[in-house]
XYZ file of C-alpha atoms in Angstrom:
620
model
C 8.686 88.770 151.447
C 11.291 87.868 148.629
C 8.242 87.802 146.078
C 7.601 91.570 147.492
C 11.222 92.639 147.375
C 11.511 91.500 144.270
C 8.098 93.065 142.800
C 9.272 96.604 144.738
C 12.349 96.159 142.381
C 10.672 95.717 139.447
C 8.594 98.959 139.959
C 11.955 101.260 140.822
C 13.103 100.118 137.034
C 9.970 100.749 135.208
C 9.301 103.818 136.530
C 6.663 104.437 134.085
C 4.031 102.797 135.977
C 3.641 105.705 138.850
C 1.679 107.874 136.090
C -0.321 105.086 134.446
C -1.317 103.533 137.927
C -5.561 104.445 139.099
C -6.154 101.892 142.294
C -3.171 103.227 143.949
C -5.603 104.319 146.787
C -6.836 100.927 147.123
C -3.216 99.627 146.578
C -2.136 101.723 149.686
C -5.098 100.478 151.957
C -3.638 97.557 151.961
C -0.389 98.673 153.428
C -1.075 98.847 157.059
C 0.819 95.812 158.393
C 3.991 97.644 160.321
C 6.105 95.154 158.038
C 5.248 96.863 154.958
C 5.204 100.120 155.971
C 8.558 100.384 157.967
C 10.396 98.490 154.966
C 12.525 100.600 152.613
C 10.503 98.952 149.614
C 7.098 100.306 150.997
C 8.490 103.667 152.031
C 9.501 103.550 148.314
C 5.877 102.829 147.225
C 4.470 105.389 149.214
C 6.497 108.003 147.619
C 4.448 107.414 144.449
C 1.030 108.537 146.463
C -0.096 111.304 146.119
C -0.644 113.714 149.443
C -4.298 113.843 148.845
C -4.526 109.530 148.990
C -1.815 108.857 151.942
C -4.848 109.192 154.500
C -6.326 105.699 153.394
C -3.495 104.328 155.144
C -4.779 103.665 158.902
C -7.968 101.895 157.547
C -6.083 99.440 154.817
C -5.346 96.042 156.347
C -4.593 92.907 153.711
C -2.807 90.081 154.278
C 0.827 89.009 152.118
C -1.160 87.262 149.475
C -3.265 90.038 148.571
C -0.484 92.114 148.255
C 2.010 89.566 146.043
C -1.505 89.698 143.447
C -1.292 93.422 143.629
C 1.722 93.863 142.620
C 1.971 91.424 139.766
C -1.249 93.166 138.116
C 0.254 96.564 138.527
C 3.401 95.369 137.244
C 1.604 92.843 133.694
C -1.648 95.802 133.230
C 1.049 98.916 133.489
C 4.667 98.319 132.280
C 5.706 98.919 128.666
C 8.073 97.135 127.152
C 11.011 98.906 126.693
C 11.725 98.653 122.690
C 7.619 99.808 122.232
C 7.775 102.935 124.018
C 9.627 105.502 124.811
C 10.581 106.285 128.400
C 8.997 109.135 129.367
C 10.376 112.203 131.145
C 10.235 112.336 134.811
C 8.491 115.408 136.344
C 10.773 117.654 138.630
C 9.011 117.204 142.336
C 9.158 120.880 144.316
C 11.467 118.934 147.108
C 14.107 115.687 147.183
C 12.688 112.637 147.139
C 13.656 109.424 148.917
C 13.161 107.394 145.623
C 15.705 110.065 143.979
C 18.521 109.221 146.550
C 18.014 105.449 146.626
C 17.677 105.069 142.913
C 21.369 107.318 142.759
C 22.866 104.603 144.682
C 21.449 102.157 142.902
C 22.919 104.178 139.740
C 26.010 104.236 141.081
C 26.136 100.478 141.808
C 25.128 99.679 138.346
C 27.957 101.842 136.837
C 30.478 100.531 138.820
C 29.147 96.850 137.685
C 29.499 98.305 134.213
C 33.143 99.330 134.437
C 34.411 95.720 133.794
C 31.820 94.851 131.211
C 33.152 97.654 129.476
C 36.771 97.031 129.582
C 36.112 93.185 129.065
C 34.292 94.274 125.490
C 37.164 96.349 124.777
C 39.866 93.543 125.350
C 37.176 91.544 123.044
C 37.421 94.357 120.247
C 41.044 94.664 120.624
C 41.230 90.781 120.137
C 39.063 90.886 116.711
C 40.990 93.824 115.607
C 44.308 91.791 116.194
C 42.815 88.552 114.907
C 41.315 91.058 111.839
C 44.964 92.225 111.007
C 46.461 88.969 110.930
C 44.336 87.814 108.835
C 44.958 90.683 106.288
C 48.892 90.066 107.124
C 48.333 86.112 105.831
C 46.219 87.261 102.923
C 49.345 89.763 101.794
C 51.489 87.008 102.333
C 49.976 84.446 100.391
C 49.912 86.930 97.553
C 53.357 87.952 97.369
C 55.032 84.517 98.865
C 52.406 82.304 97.468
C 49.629 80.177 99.637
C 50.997 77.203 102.190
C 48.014 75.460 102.213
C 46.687 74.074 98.428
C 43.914 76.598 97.440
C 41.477 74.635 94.899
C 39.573 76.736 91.733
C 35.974 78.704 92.645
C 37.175 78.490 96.433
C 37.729 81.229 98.636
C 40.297 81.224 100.768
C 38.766 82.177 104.273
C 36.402 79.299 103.494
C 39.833 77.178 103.034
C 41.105 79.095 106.256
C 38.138 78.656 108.104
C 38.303 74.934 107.168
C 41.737 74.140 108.333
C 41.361 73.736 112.221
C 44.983 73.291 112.822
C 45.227 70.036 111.112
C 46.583 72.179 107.690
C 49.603 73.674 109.721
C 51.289 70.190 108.422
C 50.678 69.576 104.901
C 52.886 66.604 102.189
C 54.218 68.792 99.189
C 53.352 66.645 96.184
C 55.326 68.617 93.861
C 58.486 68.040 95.773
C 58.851 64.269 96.093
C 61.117 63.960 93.266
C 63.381 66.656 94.893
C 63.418 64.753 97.963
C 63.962 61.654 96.990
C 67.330 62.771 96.018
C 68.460 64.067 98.854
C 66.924 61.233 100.892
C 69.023 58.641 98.447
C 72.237 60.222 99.050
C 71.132 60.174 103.064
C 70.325 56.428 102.924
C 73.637 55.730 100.834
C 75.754 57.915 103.553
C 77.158 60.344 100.752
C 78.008 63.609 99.887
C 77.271 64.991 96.060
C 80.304 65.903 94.526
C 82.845 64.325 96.667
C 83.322 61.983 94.171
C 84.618 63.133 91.337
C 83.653 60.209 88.674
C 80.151 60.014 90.270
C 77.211 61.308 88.025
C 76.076 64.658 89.799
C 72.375 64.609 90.369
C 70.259 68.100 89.785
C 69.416 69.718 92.426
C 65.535 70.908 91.072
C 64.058 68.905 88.346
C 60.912 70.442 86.996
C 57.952 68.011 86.186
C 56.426 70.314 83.652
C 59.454 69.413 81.189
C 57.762 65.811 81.145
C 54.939 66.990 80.027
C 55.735 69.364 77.445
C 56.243 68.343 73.828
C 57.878 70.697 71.525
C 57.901 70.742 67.507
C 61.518 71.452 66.740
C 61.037 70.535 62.864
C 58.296 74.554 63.126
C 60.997 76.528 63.967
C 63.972 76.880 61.824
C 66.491 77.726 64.759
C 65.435 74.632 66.034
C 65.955 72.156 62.833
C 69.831 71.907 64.198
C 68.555 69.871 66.850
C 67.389 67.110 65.186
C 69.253 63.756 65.635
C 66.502 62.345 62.170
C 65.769 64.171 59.192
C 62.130 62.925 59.725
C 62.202 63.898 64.128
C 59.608 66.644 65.131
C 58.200 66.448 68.287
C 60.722 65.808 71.649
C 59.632 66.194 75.381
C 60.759 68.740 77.588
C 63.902 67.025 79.073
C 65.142 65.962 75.418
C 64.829 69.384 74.447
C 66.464 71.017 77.428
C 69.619 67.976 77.260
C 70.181 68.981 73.702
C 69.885 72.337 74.208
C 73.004 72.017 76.864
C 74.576 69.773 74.042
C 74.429 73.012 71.573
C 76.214 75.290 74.212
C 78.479 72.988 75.481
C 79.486 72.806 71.327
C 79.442 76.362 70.636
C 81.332 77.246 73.953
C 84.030 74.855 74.489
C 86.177 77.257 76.614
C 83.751 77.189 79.458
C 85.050 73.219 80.188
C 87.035 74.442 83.333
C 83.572 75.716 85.210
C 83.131 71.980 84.967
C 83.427 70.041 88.200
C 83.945 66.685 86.014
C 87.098 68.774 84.288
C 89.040 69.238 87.105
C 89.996 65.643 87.656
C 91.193 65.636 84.092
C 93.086 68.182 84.203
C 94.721 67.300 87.295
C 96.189 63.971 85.829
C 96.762 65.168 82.073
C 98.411 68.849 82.746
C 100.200 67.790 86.365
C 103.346 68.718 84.683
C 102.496 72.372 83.311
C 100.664 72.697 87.030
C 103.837 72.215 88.332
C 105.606 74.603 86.092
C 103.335 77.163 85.636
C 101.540 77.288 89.542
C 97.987 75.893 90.522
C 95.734 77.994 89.080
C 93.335 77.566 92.243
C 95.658 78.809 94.703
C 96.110 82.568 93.239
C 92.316 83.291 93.332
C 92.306 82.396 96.668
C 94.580 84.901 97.909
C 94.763 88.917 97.877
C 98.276 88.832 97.609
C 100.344 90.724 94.410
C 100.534 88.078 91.846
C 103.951 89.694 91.126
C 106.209 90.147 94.108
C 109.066 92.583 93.703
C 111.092 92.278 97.133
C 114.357 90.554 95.509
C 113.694 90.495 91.707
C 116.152 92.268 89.123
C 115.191 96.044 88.425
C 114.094 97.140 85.249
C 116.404 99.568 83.420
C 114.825 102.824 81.360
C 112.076 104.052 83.878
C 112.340 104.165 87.543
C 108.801 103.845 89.392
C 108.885 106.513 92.391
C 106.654 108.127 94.979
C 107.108 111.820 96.199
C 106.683 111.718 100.139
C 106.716 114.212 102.556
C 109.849 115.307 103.824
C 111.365 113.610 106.017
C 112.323 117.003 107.618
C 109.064 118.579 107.366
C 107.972 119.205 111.022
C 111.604 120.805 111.838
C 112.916 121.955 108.368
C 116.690 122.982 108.719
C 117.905 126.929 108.181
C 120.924 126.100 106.753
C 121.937 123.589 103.912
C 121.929 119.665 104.030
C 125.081 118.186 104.514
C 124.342 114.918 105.782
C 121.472 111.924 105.233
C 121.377 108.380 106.661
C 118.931 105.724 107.571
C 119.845 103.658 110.957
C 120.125 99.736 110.601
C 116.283 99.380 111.459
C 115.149 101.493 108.245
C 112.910 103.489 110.857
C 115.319 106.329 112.219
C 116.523 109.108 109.826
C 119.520 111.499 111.062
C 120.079 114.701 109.150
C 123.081 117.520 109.991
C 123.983 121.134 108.355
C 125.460 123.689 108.744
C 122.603 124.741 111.492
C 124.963 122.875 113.831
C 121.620 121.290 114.812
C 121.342 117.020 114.240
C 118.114 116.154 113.878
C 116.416 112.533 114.313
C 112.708 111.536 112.172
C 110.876 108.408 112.474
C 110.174 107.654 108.829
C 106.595 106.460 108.074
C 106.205 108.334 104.924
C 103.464 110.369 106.521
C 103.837 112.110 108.653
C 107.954 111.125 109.922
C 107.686 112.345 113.288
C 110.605 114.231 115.013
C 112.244 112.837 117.836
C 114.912 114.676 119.145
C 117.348 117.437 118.142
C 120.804 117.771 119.729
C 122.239 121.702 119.185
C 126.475 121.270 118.694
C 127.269 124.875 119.991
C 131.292 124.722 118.229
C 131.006 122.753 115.583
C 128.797 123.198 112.206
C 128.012 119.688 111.301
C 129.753 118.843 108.065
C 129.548 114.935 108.122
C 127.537 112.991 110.693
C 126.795 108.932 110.249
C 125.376 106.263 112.222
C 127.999 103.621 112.883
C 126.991 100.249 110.920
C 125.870 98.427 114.155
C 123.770 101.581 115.247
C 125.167 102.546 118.575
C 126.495 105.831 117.915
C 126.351 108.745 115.859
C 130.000 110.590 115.148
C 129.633 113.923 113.469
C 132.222 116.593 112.340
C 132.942 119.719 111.135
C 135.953 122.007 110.007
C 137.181 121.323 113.628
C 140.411 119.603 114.684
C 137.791 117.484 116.920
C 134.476 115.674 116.529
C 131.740 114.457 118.720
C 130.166 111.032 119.696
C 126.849 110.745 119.906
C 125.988 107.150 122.376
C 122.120 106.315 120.984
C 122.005 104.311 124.210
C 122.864 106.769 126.960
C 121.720 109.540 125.001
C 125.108 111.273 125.836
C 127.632 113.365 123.683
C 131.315 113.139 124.018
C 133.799 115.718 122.706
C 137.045 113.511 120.955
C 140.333 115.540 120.098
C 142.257 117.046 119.018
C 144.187 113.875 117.962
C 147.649 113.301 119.559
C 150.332 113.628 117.876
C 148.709 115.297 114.648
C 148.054 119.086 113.691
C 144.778 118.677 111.157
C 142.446 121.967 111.199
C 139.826 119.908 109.695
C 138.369 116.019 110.372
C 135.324 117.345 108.381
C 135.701 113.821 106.004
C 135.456 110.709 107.006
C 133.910 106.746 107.066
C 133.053 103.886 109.348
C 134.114 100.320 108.885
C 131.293 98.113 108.470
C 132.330 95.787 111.033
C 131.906 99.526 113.391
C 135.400 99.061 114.741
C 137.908 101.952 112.665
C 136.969 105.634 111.574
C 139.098 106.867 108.829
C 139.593 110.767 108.539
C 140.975 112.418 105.944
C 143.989 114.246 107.229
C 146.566 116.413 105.628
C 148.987 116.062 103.159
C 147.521 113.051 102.130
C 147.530 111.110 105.413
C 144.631 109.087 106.009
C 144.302 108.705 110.147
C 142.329 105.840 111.814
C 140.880 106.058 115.114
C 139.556 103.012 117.457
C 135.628 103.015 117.434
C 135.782 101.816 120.896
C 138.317 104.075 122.414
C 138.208 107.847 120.088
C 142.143 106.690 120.018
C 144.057 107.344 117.332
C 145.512 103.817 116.354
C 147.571 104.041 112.566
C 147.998 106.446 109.685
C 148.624 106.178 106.363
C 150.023 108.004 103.547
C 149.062 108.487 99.828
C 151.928 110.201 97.381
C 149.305 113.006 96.519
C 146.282 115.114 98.661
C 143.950 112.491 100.183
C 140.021 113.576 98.444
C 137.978 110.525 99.240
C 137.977 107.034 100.531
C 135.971 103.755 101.158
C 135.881 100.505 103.046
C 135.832 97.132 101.629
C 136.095 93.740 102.055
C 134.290 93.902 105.909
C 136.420 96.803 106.943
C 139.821 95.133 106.210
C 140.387 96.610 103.372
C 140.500 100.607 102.505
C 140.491 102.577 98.920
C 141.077 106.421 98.953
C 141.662 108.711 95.870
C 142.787 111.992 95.300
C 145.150 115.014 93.833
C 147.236 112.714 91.770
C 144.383 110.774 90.227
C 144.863 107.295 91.141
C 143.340 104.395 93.248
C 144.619 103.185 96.442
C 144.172 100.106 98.053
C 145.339 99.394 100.986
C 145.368 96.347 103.569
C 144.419 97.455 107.269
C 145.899 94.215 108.995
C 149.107 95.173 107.820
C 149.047 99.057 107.015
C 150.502 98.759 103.438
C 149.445 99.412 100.729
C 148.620 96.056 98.207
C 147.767 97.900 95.060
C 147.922 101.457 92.713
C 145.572 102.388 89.999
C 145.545 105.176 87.782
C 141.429 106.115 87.493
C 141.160 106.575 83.576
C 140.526 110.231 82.604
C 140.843 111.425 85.580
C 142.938 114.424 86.756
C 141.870 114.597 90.206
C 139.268 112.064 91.989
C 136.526 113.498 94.458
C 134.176 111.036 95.182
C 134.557 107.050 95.773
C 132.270 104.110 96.772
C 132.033 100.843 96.875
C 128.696 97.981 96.717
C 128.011 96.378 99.730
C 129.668 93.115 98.817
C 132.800 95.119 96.956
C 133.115 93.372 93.868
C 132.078 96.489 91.911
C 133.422 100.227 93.259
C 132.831 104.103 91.306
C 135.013 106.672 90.970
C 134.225 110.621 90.597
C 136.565 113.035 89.204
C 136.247 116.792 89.437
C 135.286 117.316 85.776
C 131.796 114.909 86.133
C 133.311 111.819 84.811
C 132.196 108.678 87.431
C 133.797 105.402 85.781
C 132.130 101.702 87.464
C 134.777 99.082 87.521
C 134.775 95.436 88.621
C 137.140 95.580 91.534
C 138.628 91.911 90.601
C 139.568 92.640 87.477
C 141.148 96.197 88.486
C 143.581 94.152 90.897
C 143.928 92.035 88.522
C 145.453 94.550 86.205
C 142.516 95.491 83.385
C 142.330 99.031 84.259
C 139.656 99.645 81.441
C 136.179 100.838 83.517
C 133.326 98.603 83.122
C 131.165 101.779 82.150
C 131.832 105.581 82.077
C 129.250 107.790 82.949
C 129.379 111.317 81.761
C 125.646 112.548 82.356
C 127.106 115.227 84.822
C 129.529 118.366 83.944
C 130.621 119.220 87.310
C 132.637 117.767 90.270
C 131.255 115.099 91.621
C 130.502 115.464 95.454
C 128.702 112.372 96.187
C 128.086 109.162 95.274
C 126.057 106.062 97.160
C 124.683 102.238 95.873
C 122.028 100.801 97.164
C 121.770 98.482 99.437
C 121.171 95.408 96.687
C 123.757 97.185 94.701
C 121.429 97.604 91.658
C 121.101 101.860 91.932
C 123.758 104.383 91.748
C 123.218 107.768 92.725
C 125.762 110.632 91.830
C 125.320 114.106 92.513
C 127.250 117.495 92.232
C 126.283 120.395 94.347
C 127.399 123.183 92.145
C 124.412 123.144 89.706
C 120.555 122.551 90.117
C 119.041 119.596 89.874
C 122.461 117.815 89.099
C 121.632 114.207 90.364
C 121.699 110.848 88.097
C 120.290 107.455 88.968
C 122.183 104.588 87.287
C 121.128 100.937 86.323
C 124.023 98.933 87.629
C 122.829 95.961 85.825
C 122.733 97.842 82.422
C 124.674 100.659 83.400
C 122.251 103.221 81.812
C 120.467 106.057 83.458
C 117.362 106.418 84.489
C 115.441 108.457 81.891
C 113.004 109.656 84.619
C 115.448 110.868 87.256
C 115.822 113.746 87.724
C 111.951 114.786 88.224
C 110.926 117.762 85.344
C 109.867 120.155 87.921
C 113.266 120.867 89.465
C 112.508 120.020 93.113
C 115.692 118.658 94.056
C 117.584 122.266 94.043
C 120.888 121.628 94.570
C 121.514 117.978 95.848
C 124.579 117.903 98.709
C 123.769 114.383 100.069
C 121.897 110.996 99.679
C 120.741 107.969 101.373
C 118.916 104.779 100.577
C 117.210 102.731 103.156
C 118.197 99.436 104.161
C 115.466 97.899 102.499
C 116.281 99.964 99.281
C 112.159 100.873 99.395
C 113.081 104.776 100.753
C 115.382 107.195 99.394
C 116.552 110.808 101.229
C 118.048 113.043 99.230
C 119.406 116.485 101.568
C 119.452 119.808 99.362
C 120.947 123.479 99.818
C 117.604 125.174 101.026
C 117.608 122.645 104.079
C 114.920 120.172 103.172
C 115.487 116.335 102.755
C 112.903 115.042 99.947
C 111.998 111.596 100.892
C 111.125 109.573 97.813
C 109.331 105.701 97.533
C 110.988 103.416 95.337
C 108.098 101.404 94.143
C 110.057 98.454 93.089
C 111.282 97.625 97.208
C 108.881 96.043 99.442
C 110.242 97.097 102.433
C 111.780 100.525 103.667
């Protein structure tokens, strides 16, 4: 029965056979075993018949055997190959078949056996494709890159490819054993090139082809200087290329410090002039300014500046400028007018933030200052009182008027630096002190003529003042009394005074524009000639200031534009750039240099502070 299955089968696929087959009559006679006839592959068969021949059924009778050699000569006499013939079309049957149905399934079965074939010879084309591109990827490579694996002449290289079966992915480099070996000498000896300085260097590459190579250096006439012989012509490569190095090295001695050999040398011959002049090494090593102008002396004739923003410029003042200072810290910037506003900026040169603004209702603000250990603020105006500011508590006290004294005015005044006395002009040429600590009054003193300006010196024990009668005063605070009397040369009546921080050199102003600089020694000492006289100015002199390394010296009058001098303390000339050509300053009232000397604030008439970068100063 598994012979006839399988013959049954064999006539479903060749379907040809139904039209080409004559002894189907017979061929059905010999159905009539129930066996045959009630399996599906006979039912099949008997679709085939014609109506006309089904009625030789009942009288066929054969046995298995006759049916197994039935088959097999249907199947050998009638089925074409497939590749000879061409299938031929199937004839539409006026109703459904069975055949039609079973063979559909039988369709169907084969498809769904075909699904994975197809997706398996996909992967497989995906796979070549990949293995394809690579290929094409190594071929690019070796072309641009060059080939890892030695390619000889007349050979293709797939043929090479296709002959390297993974033994070629580790290959000896010929070329490169007399690179190695240097690297595997200084391995075996347990050194490192260069760290020995009288140790011969080795090359890193050496090319072989120089070996080989002979060059004729007697054929080309830029050559002949070579020769070591009149009669020498031909050298080898590695002559040629060490005398070649011989001729620069000749021609271009000043390249000897590129040498690593040189620097040994040079260490031991030249250790003194290292010493003097730097090491050379160390300043390319840095970013640093190879000149560094924190404390170094200024340079007289031209003053490098910056114009900043204003320091005012987010909360300009409506009235003029009567007072500039920088606190302690070189960060905090007070300003005061006539606004009877006091205004504090945080000074970055950018942008110099405001930070707070304290309204004085009664009193326009003629003179405020920090005191020197930045505590408090005291401001004052053409008021027989003043106010306190306390930085700390942020709180403002009213002081006066003073006991015992009858002044309209304390609009004038200054602060010891050691931030314990406030001297205030008074009348009639009374100087009065008051007690930092307590807003007490706590001595006067009393000049022969009208008292115009003073300054501390010597820490805050000693005081100078100058005024109506033209002459210097200087006066001892420990004892009240004054030590010494100068008459101020050309002077009729003084205005301004200051003193450097240290107070071996003080200025005087006069109200004709006259400052004279004398050294304070040898005033006491009784040589009242001035060290220099200044007459750059015409009019009274309002304000003067040093800065804070005593090498600067701004004056300024406020009765004519633009009326503001620099001077060179060292050299005692003027600054030939100060005042700027564009008239910006206006009318100057008041001045300030930062601690750090790197900022200066300079308060006009129209209510703006100009903020100015010395360029010489580090640090603000």
């Amino acid at each position: 029965m598994n012979g006839a299955y399988h013959d049954v089968r064999g006539v479903e696929n060749h379907t040809s056979a139904r039209t080409n087959c004559d002894d189907l009559p017979s061929l059905a006679q010999s159905l009539t075993s129930p066996p045959y006839i009630s399996s599906s592959s006979g039912r099949q068969l008997l679709a085939l018949l014609p109506s006309s021949n089904r009625s030789f059924l009942p009288h066929a009778k054969k046995r298995n055997s006759d049916f197994l050699e039935v088959m097999a000569t249907l199947i050998s006499q009638n089925v074409v190959p497939k590749d000879k013939s061409e299938k031929p079309k199937r004839k539409a049957l006026d109703g459904p078949s069975p055949f039609d149905s079973v063979q559909e399934t039988e369709d169907s079965k084969i498809s769904d056996s075909v699904k994975p074939k197809k997706k398996k010879r996909e992967r497989k084309e995906n796979k070549e494709a990949e293995t394809e591109q690579e290929m094409e990827m190594k071929k690019l490579e070796n072309v641009l890159f060059g080939s890892l694996y030695p390619v000889g002449f007349g050979k293709d290289s797939e043929e090479i490819e296709d002959g390297n079966d993974g033994s070629a992915l580790f290959f000896t480099d010929r070329s490169a054993n007399s690179v190695l070996s240097v690297y595997e000498e200084d391995a075996v000896k347990g050194e490192i090139v260069g760290a020995d300085d009288n140790t011969e260097r080795k090359p890193v590459w050496v090319d072989e082809e120089e070996q080989k190579v002979n060059i004729n250096i007697a054929k080309v006439n830029r050559l002949r200087k070579m020769r070591k012989e009149e009669n020498e012509r031909i050298i080898s490569g590695s002559e040629y290329v060490s005398r070649l190095r011989a001729q620069h090295v000749k021609l271009n001695p000043n390249t000897e410090w590129a040498r690593f050999d040189s620097r040994a040398k040079n260490d031991t011959s030249d250790s003194d002039s290292d010493q003097e002049n730097g090491d050379i090494d160390t300043i390319f090593q840095t970013s640093e300014d190879l000149v560094v102008k924190g404390r170094s002396k200024l340079l007289p004739g031209i003053l490098e500046y910056t114009r900043l923003v204003d320091a005012n410029a987010q909360d300009p003042s409506n009235g003029p400028i009567n007072s500039v200072q920088f606190h302690r810290n070189g960060q905090l910037l007070l300003t005061g007018g006539l606004d009877k506003k006091l205004r504090f900026f945080q000074i970055d040169g950018k942008r110099n933030t405001k930070i707070q603004t304290i309204f004085v209702d009664d009193c326009p603000i003629r003179k405020a200052s920090f005191t020197p250990d930045g505590s408090q603020v005291i401001l004052s105006g053409r008021r027989k009182f003043f106010y306190s500011f306390d930085l700390v508590k942020a709180k403002t006290d009213k002081i006066g008027p003073l006991v015992g004294r009858e002044e309209k005015s304390l609009e004038s005044f200054e602060i010891s630096p050691d931030s314990k006395t406030i001297a205030f002009l008074g009348n009639e040429g009374y100087i009065l002190l008051v007690s930092t600590k307590t807003k007490e009054l706590i001595g006067t003193l009393k000049m022969n003529g009208t008292a115009r300006a003073l300054t501390f010196a010597n820490g805050g024990q000693q005081l100078l003042t100058t005024g109506g009668d033209g002459q210097i005063y200087h006066w001892d605070l420990r004892t009240m009394t004054c030590f010494h009397k100068g008459v101020d040369e050309g002077c009729i009546t003084g205005t301004a005074l200051t003193t450097t921080p240290t107070g071996n050199i003080f200025a005087a102003g006069s109200d004709s524009g006259i400052v004279n600089i004398y050294n304070r020694d040898e005033f006491l000492g009784g040589n009242k000639r001035p060290v220099k006289t200044i007459e750059n100015l015409t009019t009274k002199i309002d304000f003067m200031k040093f800065s804070s390394d005593a090498q600067i010296l701004a004056i300024c009058s406020s009765m004519k534009k633009n009326s503001m001098k620099l001077v060179h303390i060292p050299s005692f000339t003027v600054f030939s750039n100060w005042p700027p050509a564009n008239r910006a300053l206006q009318y100057p009232r008041c001045l300030d240099f930062s601690p750090g000397g790197g900022m200066m604030a300079m308060g006009n008439a129209a209510g703006h502070v100009l903020l100015y970068k010395l360029n010489h100063y580090q640090h603000a």
